[in-house]
Structure formats: C-alpha cells, structure tokens
Amino acid sequence: MIKEAVGPLLTAFAGVTEGEQGVLYPFWALQKNKLWEVADATELHLTSQGRRPQLSALDELNPLAGLPKRDYDLLTEAPELAAWAMSTLLVRFFSRTPIPLLEALGLNELMAGRIAPSLRPLPGESYPHRGAIADVYGGNRVLGITPLADGILTVYSDDKGPYADQRIPETDWIAYTGDGLSGHQSLTAGNRAMAEHQEQQKALRYWHKPYKGHWTFETWAVIVQRRRRWGRGQDGQPRREYVWILAPIPSPMRETWPSEVIEALTQDDGQLHDDSLDVIPIEVDSEPQQEGTSTRERYKRLTDAARRTAAGRNRRSTLAQVERHLRSPAAREAVLLRSEGRCENPSCLGHPLERTDADQPILEVDHVNGLARTGQDTPEVMIGLCPNCHALKTRGSNRRKLQESLLVVAHHRHRNFLQEA
C-alpha cells in the first residue's frame, strides 16, 4: 500500500525515476531514524551491505508500517501540532509553498494560511539570554550561526558582541559579519551554512540583542549578497571577513517576499563581491614597495574604488545603497594615506603629528563642505584634520573662509598624488 501510494508522488515531485523501487530508501530511512515503525523488521532480509531490506523481502512479508501510535494520535487529534510539523518541513525543504504537493497529500486545507503562523518561535518573541532560547526551542547556546532544534538556520547579532553587524543606513537590510572571531575567515562552519542558504535562497531567522536588552527574534531574512571586507578580529588584528547581506522578509515562504527582495535575489549571482582587494586599510597595505611609488599607487587604487562607489549614487536600488555603504571606507583610507600622518591644514596650530597609543595618526577625515552639499564622496573634496582644526572647520566663526582654503588644499594635494602615481 505504501509503495503504491508513495511511488507516484516521488516520481511527480522529486523526479525519482525508479518509481516504486525508489520508495525503499525513504521507507527504511524513516524506520532507522525512529520516526516510524515497521512491524517484524528483524525478519527482513537485508542487502549485502546491510543498509536496507531487499525489495523482494518487503513484498513477501508486506509488513505494517507507520507512525508510532502515540505520535499518530497526537497529529490526528491536534491540527495545530500537525500544522507545525508540516510547516517546519515546508520551510526546511521548500522556498515556495508546493501547492500541487499539498493537494496530492490532501493537506492543502490544513495548511491554508497556516505555514508561518504555525512555526515557533514567532517574530517578536524575546528572551533574557541564549540559554533561555535553547531551553524552549533547543539549538546551540553559544554559536552565532546555528539551527534551532527544528533544523531551521538561525543567526544571532549582539550589539556588544565581537562582530561589526549593523543595519545598513537608509535601509532595513542587515550587514551580518561572518563566522570566525580572529584571523581571516574561511567558507567553513557557519559561513558554509550561510553560503548554502544563499545558493538555495532559503529563509533564516534573525535574532538581535541591543545593548543591555534581551534577545528578540526580530525577523525572517534571506541572504541577497555575499561580500568580503577588511575588519578587525577579537584579537585586535586586521583580517578579511565575510559580510552576509540579509533582507528582512515577512515570512519564510517566497510568495510573501517584497518585490525589492525578489529583484535583489534575481540580481544575485551567488558570487563573492570582494571589497578587500581595493578597499584596504593603511596598516594592512603598508608592506615595502618600490620607493617613491608605493604610497601613490595605493592612493590611486583607493581613489578609483571611491569613484566607482560614487558613480553608483544615482542608482536607487537597495543593493546600490549596500555597495555604497560597504565601500565608503575607500575615500577615507585614501585621505589618510595622502595626509602622511599629519593634519592637512597648512595653518594648523595644534598637534599636527600627534599619534595614538597604537601609533596611528589622530586625524578626522571629513568632507570639506559636507557630503550633503557636494554630493561627492571622493578624496579631492575631503580632508584629514587634527581634532582642533576639525572643530574650527565645523564650528569656528571663520569656518567659511577656512573651508574655502581647505578645499584648495585638498584639490592640490589630490592632484599632486595622482600625477606622481
């Protein structure tokens, strides 16, 4: 009976060409996982490797099989529980609601409008700590990228944690830092799970903990892009790290997702967008090169990266905003390089060469006339100033005159650096 009922379903919806023969594997896998029972299983002759019974032995014995009676009674007497179990399977193995399959199984009426509401936890649920989440829903108590007991991938973001996660300005999308506390990150462990979800365009849960707040399941999300940038590990050292761009979605089923998310997924080629190749911090990109050209070559490379980013300002898509945000450090790094570690105000009366305990220049990089006024985010309209000169440029009574002077300085220094590159 099971063979005749399930065989056509496997052929129609799973592409299994063996028909009734193909039923054997899932039939026995469910029994081995103790999800259901097979009567007189010990009497069945197994294959030579002992992995599963021979089809001829099953045909001869024709054993009764199915859910344990207690589980069967629970599912038939509690529609909510049955809907939860089915919803979990649908989210784990499908991105769209498989209407024809539900109809073939006679479950379309049970699941109508119940997939997302039947899942637990629900968006908005809050817990004081990770242990409390695990007590209710299972899963790992420490890892940042890990499934709950239901097998659905979950990511955690702590404002006071070691990762530089953040909401991307002017959007509600999330730049989520990859797995790995120190050293260059690799596509293993949690990052491998994220890559698989990106490839399959599957939903995941996003939990967030604000400073001094509780953990909250804020939203379902889908990965729309994978990038790599320079960041700083827990050990304080610069490292290459993955950035997974998460787009919030109302439910895990694709038919409910906003058009801008669908558009982003259509544009996503699944490849890595590697910002670490040209947006490189000075402290990293300081290995000895040919004397007289190394600094200026790096300056030109950063300037080119900043201009490519600025050229995208006319594009209004959310993905364009993501790229501008993650590549914006290029212009700042270029100005710091050009400054050669000293305030760029020729009239500086403060401490133009002062440095931090980490031997880094105490400089603030800013737009001479403000980004809002110029609309540019490139080195020729930006300046590196000590804190005192920055205050004079921003709040001083003679700031207009100083800004005019500094703009000339920025243009002049920028032109000289490019000419000598």
Steps between C-alpha positions, in 0.01 A plus 500: 500500500780743590689408185202565276410828674845656535664384175298731271558793739877452486486487123280808468662728759852369562597386152562143617508281190499163678134536593400246764862383539587855608269472801737258670759757611267749677293211637800350680666834587191602698516172689871536578442856624223364724243734347277206426477130564516193275343184641719188502798703376747248640364230269583691183796389288738793451720585202860377495620816674221487754377851426138420420269204437467340160192611307406136445507440877266794559265379227490154655453607862293814423546634855284760665681834525427852614530750780510374859143495632565779751635732229218410263238576763664835581508612138143393424355648820696830494485678161724777637776250568458342157517846339819580696667176389402553138603869506845408629549249218380748238737775618799267522456343159303750288524875436160526334186335631468178292125523438477196266681283754273613784197426284634154413552429871159638592659766723414820314201573723697436819789727392306784337637822654667307784861447398665803663252534791551134591876528540663565836650728613292786363661830398507733799566231761761616752724320751755631753788282380597231248453225756134592539449471123665157497291385796183563298606436140825304522809575300850613591538749786815676373550486122389802298388302193318183597158332462241462771376149581261517204797517262426851367814715485517787748748789528564708813625859515611663828564876503769446766643192332830467312349534153433823308140419401279796416190621323597661172417875504187606310383138481376232739746248355773351718875465447568183699864411568604144427609222734852513651625718787863555397709448189380499140158340474448195278194349337459233769270429797237775528621674184450178303141476627443863398640436151264205456204713607608772257524251214159348581344840587361355822372702794668512840416649840670821618532559876633830636612616843532878551735636763366404845193348332355153446535265206209549259404304191472814289429366154528231240772587248653378175860545382511722190877545469835380637787746533845505656668795669781587735393495864659449840495170685448444870880496533513859374674406176370591153352210308286423196143420603180405324198728502164336432236747381169403661170633369210480750194315370151458649505119494724215383285430192617674184155604377478749791833675434512869389579575136831672588617180669399287201683748274814476715488120491463511123811720477701286741732271308612321815856621451717674757521881476852553634547855632818390680696514174491877454352647821803417714585664836833683508635283781444192281618645170836624630741230389817637335461579133709690244619819665314811388205323340341268757298758695377676190409178321290400799346847503400467135349157562294629794393806301383282212301287746344811655403634158337173399298516818409865445391423144236270642331776698249554221384139527208481741478128568561371850791291373664820372464653847658188648801530271545871572492434873747211501741666257487849656824444701700526175487881491588528868798264468621698197498828695684343794762371257533841333536678835818302577401501865465873558219757498440629145420854616814703408412747777462235771602639841407190696676164500527404133723197565339363819435124500299247701633227729472269199730739307218612270453867400232688692318626193135545413412457134209714387347663193625857476150634429292204615379205294146637487621819326741345249339163438854365456674237708845509340842604636535831311216656706606344830766598752686343792509730804614485860212529752568872557496592130197280442314694770604831339379381159169379640412752771750786487384856434729516194406154373381622156837656422683196637284266291586693184868474583482131586317416178789650302745298712305176445485553123870588485620205708269262316627617160863468605451147631334385180759666275784330682327158504 
